[in-house]
Coordinates of C-alpha atoms and ligand atoms in Angstrom, one line a residue:
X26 CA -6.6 18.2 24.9
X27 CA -6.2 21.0 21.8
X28 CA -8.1 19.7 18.8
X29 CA -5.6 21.4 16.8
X30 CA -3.3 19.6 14.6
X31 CA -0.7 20.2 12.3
X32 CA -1.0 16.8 11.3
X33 CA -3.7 14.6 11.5
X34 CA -3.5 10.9 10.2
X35 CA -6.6 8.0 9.5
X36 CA -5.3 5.0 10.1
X37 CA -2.9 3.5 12.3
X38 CA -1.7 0.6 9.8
X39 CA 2.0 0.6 8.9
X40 CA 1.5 3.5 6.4
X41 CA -0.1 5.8 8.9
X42 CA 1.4 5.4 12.3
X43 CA 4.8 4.8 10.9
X44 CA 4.4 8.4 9.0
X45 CA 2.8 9.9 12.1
X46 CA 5.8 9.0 14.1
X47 CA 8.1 10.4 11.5
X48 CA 6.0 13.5 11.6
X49 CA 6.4 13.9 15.1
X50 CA 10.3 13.5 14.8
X51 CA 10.4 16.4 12.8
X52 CA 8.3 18.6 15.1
X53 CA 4.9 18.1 14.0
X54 CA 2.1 18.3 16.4
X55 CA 0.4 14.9 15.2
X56 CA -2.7 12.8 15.7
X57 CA -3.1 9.7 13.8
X58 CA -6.7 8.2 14.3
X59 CA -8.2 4.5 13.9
X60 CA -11.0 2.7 13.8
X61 CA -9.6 -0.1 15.4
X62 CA -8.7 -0.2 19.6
X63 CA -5.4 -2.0 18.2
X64 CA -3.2 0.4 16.7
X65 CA -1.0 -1.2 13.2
X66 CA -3.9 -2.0 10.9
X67 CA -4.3 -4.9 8.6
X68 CA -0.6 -6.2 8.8
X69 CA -0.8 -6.4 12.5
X70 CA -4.4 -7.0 13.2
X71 CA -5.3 -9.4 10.2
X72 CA -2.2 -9.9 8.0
X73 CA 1.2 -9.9 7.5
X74 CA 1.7 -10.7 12.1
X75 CA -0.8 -13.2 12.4
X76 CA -0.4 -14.6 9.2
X77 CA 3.7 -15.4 10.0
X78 CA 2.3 -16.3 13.5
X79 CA 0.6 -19.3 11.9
X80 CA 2.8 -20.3 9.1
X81 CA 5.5 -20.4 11.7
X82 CA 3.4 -22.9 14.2
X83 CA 1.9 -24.8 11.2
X84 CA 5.6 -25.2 9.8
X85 CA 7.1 -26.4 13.0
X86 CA 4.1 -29.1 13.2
X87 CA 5.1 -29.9 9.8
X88 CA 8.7 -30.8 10.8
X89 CA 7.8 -32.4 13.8
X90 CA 5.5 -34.6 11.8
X91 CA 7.9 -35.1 8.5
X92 CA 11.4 -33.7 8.7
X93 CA 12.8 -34.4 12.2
X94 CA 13.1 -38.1 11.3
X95 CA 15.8 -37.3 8.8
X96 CA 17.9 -35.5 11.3
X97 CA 17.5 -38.8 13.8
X98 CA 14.5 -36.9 16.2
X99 CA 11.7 -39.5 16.3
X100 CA 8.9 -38.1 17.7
X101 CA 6.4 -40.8 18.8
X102 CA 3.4 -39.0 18.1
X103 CA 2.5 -35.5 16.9
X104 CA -1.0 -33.3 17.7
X105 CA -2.5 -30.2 16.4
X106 CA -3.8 -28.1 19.3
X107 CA -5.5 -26.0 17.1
X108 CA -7.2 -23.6 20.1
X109 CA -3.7 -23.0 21.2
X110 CA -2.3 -21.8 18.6
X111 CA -5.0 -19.7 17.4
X112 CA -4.4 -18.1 21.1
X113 CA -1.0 -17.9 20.8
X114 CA -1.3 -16.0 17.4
X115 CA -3.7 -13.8 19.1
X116 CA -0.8 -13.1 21.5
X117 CA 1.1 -11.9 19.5
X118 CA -1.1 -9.5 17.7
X119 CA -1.9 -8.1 20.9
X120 CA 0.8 -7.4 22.4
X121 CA 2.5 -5.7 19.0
X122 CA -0.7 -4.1 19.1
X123 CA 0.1 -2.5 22.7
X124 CA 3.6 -1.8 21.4
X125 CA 2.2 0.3 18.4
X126 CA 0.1 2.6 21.4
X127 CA 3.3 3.0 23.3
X128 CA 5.6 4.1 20.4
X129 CA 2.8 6.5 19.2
X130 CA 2.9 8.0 23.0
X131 CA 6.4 7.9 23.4
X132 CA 6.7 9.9 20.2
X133 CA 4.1 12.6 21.0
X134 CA 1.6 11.4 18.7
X135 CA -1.7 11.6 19.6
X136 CA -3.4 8.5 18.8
X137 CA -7.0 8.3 19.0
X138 CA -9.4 5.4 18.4
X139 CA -12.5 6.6 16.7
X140 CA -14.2 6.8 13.2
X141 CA -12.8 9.5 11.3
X142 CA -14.6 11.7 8.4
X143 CA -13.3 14.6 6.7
X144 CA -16.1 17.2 6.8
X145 CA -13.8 20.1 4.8
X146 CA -10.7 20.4 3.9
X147 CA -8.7 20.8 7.1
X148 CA -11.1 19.8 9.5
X149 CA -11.6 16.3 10.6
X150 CA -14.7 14.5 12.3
X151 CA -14.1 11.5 14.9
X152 CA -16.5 9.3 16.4
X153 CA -15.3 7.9 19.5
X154 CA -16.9 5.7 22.1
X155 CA -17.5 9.0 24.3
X156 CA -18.5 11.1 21.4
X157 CA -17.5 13.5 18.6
X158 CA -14.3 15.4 18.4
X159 CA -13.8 18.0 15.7
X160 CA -9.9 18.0 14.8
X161 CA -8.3 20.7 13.1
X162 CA -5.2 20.6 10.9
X163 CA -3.5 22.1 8.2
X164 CA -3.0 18.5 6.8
X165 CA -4.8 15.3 6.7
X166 CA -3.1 12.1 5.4
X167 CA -5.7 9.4 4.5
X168 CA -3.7 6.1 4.9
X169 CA -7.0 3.8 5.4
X170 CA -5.4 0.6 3.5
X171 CA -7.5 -1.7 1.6
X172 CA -9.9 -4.3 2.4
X173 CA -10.5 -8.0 0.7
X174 CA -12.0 -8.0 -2.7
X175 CA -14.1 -10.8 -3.7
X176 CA -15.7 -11.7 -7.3
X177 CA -18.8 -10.5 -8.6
X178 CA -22.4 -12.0 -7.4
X179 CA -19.4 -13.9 -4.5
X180 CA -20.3 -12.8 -1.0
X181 CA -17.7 -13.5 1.5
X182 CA -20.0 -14.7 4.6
X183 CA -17.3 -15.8 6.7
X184 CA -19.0 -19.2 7.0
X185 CA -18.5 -20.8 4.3
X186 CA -16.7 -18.4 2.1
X187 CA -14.0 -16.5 3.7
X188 CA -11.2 -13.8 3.1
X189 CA -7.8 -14.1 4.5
X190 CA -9.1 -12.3 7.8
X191 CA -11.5 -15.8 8.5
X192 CA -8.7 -18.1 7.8
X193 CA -6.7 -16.4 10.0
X194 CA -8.8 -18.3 12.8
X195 CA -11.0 -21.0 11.5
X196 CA -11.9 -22.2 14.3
X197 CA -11.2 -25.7 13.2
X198 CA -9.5 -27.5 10.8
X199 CA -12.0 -27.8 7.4
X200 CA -11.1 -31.1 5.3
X201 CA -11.6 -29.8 2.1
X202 CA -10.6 -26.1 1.5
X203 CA -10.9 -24.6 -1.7
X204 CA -8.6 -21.7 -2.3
X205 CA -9.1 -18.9 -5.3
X206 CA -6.6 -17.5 -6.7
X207 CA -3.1 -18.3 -6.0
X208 CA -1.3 -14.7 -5.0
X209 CA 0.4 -13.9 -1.9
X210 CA -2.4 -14.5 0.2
X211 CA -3.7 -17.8 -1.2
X212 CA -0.3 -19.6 -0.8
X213 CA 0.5 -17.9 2.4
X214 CA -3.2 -19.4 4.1
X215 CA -3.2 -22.2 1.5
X216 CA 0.0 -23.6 3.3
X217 CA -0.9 -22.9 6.9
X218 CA -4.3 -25.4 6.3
X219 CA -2.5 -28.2 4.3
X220 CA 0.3 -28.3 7.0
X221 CA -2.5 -28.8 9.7
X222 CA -4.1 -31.7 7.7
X223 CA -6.6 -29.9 4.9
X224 CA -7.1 -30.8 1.2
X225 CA -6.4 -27.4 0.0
X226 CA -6.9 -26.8 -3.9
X227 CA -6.1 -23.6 -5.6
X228 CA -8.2 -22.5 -8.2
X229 CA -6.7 -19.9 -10.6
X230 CA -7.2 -18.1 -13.3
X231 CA -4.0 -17.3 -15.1
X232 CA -1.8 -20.2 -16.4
X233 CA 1.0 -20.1 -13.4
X234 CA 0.9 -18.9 -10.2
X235 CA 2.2 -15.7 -7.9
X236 CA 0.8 -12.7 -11.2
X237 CA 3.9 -10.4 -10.7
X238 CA 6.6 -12.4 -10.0
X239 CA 9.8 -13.4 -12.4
X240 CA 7.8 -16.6 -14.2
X241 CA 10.7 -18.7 -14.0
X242 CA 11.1 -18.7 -10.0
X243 CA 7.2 -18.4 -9.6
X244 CA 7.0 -21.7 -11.4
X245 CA 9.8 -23.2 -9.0
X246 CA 8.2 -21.9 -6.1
X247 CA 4.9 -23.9 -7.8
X248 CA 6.7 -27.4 -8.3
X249 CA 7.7 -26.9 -4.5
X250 CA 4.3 -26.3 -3.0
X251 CA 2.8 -29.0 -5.5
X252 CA 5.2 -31.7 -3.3
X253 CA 4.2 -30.5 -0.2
X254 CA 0.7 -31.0 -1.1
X255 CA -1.4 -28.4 -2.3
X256 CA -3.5 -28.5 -5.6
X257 CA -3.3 -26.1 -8.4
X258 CA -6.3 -26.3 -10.9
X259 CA -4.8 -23.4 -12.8
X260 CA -6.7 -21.4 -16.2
X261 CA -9.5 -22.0 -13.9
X262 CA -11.9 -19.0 -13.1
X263 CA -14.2 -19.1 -10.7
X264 CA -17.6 -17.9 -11.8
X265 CA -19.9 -18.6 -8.5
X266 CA -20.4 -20.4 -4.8
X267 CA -23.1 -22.0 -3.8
X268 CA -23.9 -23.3 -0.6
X269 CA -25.4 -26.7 -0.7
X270 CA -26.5 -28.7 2.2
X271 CA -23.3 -27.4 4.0
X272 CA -21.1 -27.6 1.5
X273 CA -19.5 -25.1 -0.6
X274 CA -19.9 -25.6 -4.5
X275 CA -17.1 -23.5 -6.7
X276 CA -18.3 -23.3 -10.4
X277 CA -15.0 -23.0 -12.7
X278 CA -16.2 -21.2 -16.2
X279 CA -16.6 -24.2 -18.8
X280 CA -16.8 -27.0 -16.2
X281 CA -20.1 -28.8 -15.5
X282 CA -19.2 -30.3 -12.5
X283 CA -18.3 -27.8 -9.3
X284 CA -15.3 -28.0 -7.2
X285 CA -16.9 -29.0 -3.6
X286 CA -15.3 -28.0 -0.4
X287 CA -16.0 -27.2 3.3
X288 CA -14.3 -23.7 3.2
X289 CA -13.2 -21.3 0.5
X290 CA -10.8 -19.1 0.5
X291 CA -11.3 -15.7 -1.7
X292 CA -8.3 -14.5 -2.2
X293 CA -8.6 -12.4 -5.3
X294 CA -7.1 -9.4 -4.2
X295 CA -8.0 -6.4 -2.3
X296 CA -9.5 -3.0 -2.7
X297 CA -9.2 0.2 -1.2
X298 CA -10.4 1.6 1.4
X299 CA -12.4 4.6 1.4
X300 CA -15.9 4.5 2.5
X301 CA -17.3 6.9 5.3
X302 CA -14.4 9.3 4.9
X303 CA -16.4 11.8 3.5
X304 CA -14.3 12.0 0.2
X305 CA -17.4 12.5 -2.5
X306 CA -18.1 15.5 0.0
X307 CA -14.9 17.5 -0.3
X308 CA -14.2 16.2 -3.4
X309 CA -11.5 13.8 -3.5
X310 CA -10.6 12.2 -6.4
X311 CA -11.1 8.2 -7.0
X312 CA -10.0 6.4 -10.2
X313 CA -12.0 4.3 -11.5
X314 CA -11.4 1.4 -9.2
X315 CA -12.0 3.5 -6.6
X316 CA -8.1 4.6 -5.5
X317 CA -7.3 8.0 -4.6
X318 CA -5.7 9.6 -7.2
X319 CA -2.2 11.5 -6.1
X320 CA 0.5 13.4 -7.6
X321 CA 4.6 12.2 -7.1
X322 CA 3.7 14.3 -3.8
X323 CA 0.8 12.0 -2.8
X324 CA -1.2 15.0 -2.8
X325 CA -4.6 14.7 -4.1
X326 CA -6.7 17.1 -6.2
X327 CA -7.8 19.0 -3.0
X328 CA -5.4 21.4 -0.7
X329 CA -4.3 19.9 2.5
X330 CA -4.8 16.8 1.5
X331 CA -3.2 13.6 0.9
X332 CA -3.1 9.8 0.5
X333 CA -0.3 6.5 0.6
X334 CA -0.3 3.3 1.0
X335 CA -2.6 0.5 -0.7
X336 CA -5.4 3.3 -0.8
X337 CA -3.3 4.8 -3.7
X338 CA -2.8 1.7 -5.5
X339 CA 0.7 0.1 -6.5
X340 CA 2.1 -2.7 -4.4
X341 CA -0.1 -3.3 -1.5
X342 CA 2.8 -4.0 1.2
X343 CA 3.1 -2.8 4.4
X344 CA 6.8 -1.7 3.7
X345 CA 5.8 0.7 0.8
X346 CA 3.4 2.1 3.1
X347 CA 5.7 2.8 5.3
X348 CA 8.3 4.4 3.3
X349 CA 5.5 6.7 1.1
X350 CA 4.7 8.0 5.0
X351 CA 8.1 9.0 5.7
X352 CA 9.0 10.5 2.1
X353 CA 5.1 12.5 2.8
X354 CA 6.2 14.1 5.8
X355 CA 9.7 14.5 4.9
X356 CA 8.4 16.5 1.8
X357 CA 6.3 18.3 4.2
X358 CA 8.9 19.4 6.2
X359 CA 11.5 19.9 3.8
X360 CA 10.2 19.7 0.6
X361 CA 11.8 17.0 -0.4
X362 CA 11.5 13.3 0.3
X363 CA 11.8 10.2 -2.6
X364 CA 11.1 6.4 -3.0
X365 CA 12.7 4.3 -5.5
X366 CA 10.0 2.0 -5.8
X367 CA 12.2 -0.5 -8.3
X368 CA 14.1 -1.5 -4.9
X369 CA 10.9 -2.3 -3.0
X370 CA 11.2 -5.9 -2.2
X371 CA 7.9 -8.8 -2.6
X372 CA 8.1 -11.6 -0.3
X373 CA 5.8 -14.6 0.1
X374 CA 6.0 -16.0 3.3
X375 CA 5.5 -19.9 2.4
X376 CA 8.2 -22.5 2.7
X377 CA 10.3 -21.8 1.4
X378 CA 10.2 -18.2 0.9
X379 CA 9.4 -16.2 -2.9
X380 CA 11.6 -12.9 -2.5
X381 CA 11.9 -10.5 -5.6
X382 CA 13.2 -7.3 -6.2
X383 CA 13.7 -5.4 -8.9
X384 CA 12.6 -6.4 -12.7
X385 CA 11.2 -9.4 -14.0
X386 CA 12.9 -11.4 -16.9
X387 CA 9.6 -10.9 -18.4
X388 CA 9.5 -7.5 -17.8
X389 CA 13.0 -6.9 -19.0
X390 CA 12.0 -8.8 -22.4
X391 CA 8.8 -6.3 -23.2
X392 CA 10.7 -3.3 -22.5
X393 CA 13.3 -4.4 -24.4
X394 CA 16.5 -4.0 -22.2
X395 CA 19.1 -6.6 -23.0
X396 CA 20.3 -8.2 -20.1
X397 CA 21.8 -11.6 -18.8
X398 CA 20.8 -13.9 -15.9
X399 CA 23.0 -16.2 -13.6
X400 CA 21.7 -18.9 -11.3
X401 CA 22.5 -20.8 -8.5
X402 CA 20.3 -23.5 -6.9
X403 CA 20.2 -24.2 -3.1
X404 CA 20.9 -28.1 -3.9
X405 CA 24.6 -26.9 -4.4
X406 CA 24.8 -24.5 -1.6
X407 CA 26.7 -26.5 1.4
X408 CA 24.6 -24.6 3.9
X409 CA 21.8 -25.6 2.5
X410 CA 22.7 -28.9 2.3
X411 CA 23.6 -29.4 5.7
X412 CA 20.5 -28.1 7.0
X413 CA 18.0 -29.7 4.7
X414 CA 16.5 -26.8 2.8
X415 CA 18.1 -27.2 -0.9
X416 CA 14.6 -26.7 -2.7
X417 CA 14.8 -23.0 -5.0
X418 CA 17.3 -20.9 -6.6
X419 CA 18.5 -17.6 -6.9
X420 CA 18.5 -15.5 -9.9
X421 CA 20.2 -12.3 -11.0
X422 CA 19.2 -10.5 -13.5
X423 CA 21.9 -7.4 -15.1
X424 CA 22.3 -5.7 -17.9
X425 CA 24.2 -6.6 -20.6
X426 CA 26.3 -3.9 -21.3
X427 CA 26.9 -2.0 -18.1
X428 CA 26.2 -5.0 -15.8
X429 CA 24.2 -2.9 -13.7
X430 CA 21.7 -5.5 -11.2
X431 CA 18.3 -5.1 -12.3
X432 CA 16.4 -8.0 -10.4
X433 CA 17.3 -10.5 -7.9
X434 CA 14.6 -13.3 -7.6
X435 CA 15.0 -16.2 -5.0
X436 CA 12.7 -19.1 -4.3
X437 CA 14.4 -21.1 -1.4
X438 CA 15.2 -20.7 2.7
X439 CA 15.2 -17.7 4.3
X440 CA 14.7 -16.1 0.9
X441 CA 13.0 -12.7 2.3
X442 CA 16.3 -12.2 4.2
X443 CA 18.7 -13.1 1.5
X444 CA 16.8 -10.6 -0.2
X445 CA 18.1 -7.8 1.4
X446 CA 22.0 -8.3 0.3
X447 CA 20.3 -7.6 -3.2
X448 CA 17.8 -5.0 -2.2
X449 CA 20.9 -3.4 -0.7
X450 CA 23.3 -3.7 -3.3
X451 CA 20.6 -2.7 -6.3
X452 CA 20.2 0.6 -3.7
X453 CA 23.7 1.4 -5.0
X454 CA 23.3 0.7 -8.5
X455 CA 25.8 -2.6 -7.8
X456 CA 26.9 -4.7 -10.6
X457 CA 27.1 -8.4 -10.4
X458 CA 30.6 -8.1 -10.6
X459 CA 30.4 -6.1 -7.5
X460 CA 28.3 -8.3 -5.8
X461 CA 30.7 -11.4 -6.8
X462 CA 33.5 -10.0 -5.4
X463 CA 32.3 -9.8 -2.0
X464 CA 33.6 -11.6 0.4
X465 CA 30.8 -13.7 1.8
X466 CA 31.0 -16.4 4.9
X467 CA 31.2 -19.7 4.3
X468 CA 29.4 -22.4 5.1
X469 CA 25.8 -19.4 4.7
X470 CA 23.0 -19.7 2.4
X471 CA 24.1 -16.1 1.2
X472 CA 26.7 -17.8 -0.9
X473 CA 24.2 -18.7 -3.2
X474 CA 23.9 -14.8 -4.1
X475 CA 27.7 -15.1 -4.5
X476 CA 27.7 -17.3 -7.1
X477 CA 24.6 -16.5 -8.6
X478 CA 26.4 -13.5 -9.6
X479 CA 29.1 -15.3 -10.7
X480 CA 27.0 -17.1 -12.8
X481 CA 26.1 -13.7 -14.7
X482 CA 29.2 -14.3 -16.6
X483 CA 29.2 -18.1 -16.4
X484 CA 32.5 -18.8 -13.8
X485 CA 30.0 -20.0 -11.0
X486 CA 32.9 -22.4 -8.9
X487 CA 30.5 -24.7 -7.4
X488 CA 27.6 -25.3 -10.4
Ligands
NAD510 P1 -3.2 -11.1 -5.7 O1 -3.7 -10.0 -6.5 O2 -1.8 -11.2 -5.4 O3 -3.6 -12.5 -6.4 C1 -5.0 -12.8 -6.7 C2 -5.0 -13.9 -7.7 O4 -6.4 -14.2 -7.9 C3 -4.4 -13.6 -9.0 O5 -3.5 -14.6 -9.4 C4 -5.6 -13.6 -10.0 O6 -5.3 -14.1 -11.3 C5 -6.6 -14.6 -9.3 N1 -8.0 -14.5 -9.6 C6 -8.7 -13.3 -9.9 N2 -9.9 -13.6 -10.3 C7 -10.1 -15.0 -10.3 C8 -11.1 -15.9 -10.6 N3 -12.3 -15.5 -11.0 N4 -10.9 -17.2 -10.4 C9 -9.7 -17.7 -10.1 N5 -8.6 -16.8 -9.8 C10 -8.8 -15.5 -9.9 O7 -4.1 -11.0 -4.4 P2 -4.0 -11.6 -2.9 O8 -3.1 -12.8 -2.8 O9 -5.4 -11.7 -2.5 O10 -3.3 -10.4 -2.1 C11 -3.8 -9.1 -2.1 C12 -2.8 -8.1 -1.9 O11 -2.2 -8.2 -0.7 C13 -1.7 -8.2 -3.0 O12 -1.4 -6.9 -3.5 C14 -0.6 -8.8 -2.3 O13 0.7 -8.4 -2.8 C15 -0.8 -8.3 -0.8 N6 -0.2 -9.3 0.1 C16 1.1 -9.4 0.2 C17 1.6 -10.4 1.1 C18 3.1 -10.5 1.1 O14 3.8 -9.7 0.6 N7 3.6 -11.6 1.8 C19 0.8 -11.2 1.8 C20 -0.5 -11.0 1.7 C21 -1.0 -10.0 0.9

């Protein structure tokens, strides 16, 4: 096969083969390589798949064991078959991971599995399992993701301490796990283990939880998890780990006793992802935590060669990934191509669901935009009633003066598709007027967007 490319891609996570694919649709000749024998990266391999894979088994033994009885279901008794689901998770990965392959071939992408290294601008270096390829091409994307960050003198051993990749498939279920830090990640994992039966504290640093997200909702969505069980130790930072006779010691700064545990969880964040690709050799500028820096082109300081996705920095989700791939080789092709990252949505898969979009009300404050805020709260939704699910609320922030939508923010069921009413509506610069005179069905939990928006100027009809 040519080694010559117009395009050629490293990594094959959401950024990388979804922009490959794209590429290819507009007549590039395109290779997109990975490391990995599965094609889709972290989200399929190690995060956002296999993490919904086991929230969605650990929910369903959590209704089994605690909400079927309400309905009338008695269920005499309920197990954990914790090898099973582990395999049925795998499943899933894999065969998504076969589906990636077969869209990349369908496509015309060349999809290669081997270690790649940029030896000059323009020329790419791959290590395969049957030797080295030199590939050439006008343009290489680096789209290598991120990796799991831990704290300083912390080594994840994936023993004791593990990152979100190890809890993905302890192999069973630890008694005591001690999570740190409660972002996306740590409440995702933190609820999959305290619905199969762990003692799951989460240590964190900050006074609240979920950094990022509207306070207000974040601290909802905190009262919620705190009934279902898990433990927040928050304004607690970790300083240390130490392994004592099998069991895991966390040292909180000003504490003299340790948090003791059987597993911990880092989940601290993540960093990118740019080791072996042979960037200090061409050049390739890193900031200084070590993401490559790119212009509104995601071009970097050398010719021919660019960078998206968490490897740039900015939200780390696999959507915004996705879309800086497209709008890359869109631009290539065209010479245009554009994200509006305020209308990139946030969801946290626990249950219920933390979906944002948008601004923050904190963020609305410090910049100094005046703005109002309705509400609406699942317990008065009738949908939400009938089904059981009337934990959250919705929450629309607009401006004051031209009622424009500047941030939906919903803690409640099926939140991350709710979202996407608002995520759709802020697209075209809605109002909350407009989005309160939309017809929406009845008995739906999208209702509660209806009258949230409503409640922007206080004539909510069933608050
Ligand atoms: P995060 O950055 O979202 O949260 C890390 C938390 O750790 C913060 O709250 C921080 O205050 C806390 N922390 C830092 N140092 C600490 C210390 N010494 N002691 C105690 N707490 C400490 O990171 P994450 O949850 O690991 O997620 C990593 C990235 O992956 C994020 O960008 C996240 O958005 C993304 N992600 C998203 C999803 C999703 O959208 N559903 C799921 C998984 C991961």
């Amino acid at each position: 096969m040519s080694d010559k490319f117009d395009i050629v891609v490293i990594g094959g996570g959401p950024g990388g083969y979804v922009g490959a694919i794209r590429a290819a649709q507009l007549g590039f000749k395109v290779a997109c390589v990975d490391a990995n024998k599965i094609f889709g990266g972290t989200c399929l391999r190690v995060g956002c798949i296999p993490s919904k894979a086991m929230l969605e088994s650990s929910e369903l033994l959590h209704q089994a064991k605690e909400t079927f009885k309400s309905h009338g279901i008695k269920v005499p008794q309920v197990e954990v078959d914790l090898e099973t689901m582990l395999k049925r998770k795998n499943r899933v990965v894999q065969t998504l991971g076969r589906g990636v392959g077969s869209l990349l071939k369908k496509n015309g992408v060349e999809g290669i599995q081997g270690v790649a290294r940029i030896v000059s601008p323009g020329v790419v270096e791959v290590t395969t399992d049957d030797g080295s390829r030199k590939l050439q091409a006008e343009n290489v994307i680096i789209a290598t993701g991120s990796s799991p960050a831990s704290l300083p003198g912390i080594e994840i051993d994936g023993t004791y301490v593990g990152s979100s990749t190890e809890a993905l498939s302890f192999d069973s279920i630890p008694k005591r796990l001690v999570v740190i830090g409660a972002g996306a990640i740590g409440l995702e994992l933190g609820s999959v283990w305290n619905r199969l039966g762990s003692e799951v504290t989460v240590l964190e640093y900050l006074d609240r939880i979920l950094p990022g997200c509207d306070a207000e909702i974040a601290d909802a969505a905190r009262k919620i998890l705190l009934k279902q069980g898990l433990k927040f130790e928050l304004g607690s930072r970790v300083e240390g780990v130490e392994i004592v006779d099998g069991e895991c010691q966390v040292k909180v700064a000003g504490r003299d006793t340790p948090v003791t545990c059987d597993k911990v969880l880092m989940a601290v964040g993540r960093k990118p992802y740019t080791s072996g690709l042979g960037l200090e050799e061409v050049g390739v500028e890193l900031d200084r935590r070590g993401f490559i820096v790119v212009d509104e082109h995601f071009k970097t300081n050398v010719d021919g060669i660019y960078a998206i996705g968490d490897v740039i920095g900015g939200a780390m989700l696999a959507h915004k990934a996705e879309e800086e791939g497209v709008a890359l080789v869109e631009m290539l092709k065209t010479g245009v191509g554009h994200i509006d990252y305020n209308t990139v949505p946030a969801i946290v898969y626990t249950h219920p669901e933390v979906a944002s979009v948008g601004k923050t009300s904190e963020e609305l404050e410090a910049d100094g935009v005046p703005f109002k805020a309705g509400r609406f709260p699942f317990m008065a939704n009738g949908r939400a009633k009938a089904v059981g699910e009337t934990d959250g609320l919705v929450k629309i922030l607009a401006h004051r003066k031209t009622d424009r939508i500047l941030g939906v923010h919903i803690v409640g069921p099926h939140a991350g598709d709710l979202l996407s009413e608002a995520v759709v509506a802020m697209s075209f610069g809605a109002s909350s007027e407009d989005l309160a005179r939309i017809c929406h069905a009845h008995p739906t939990l999208t209702e509660a967007l209806k009258e949230a928006a409503l409640d922007v100027d206080k004539r909510a009809v069933h608050a």
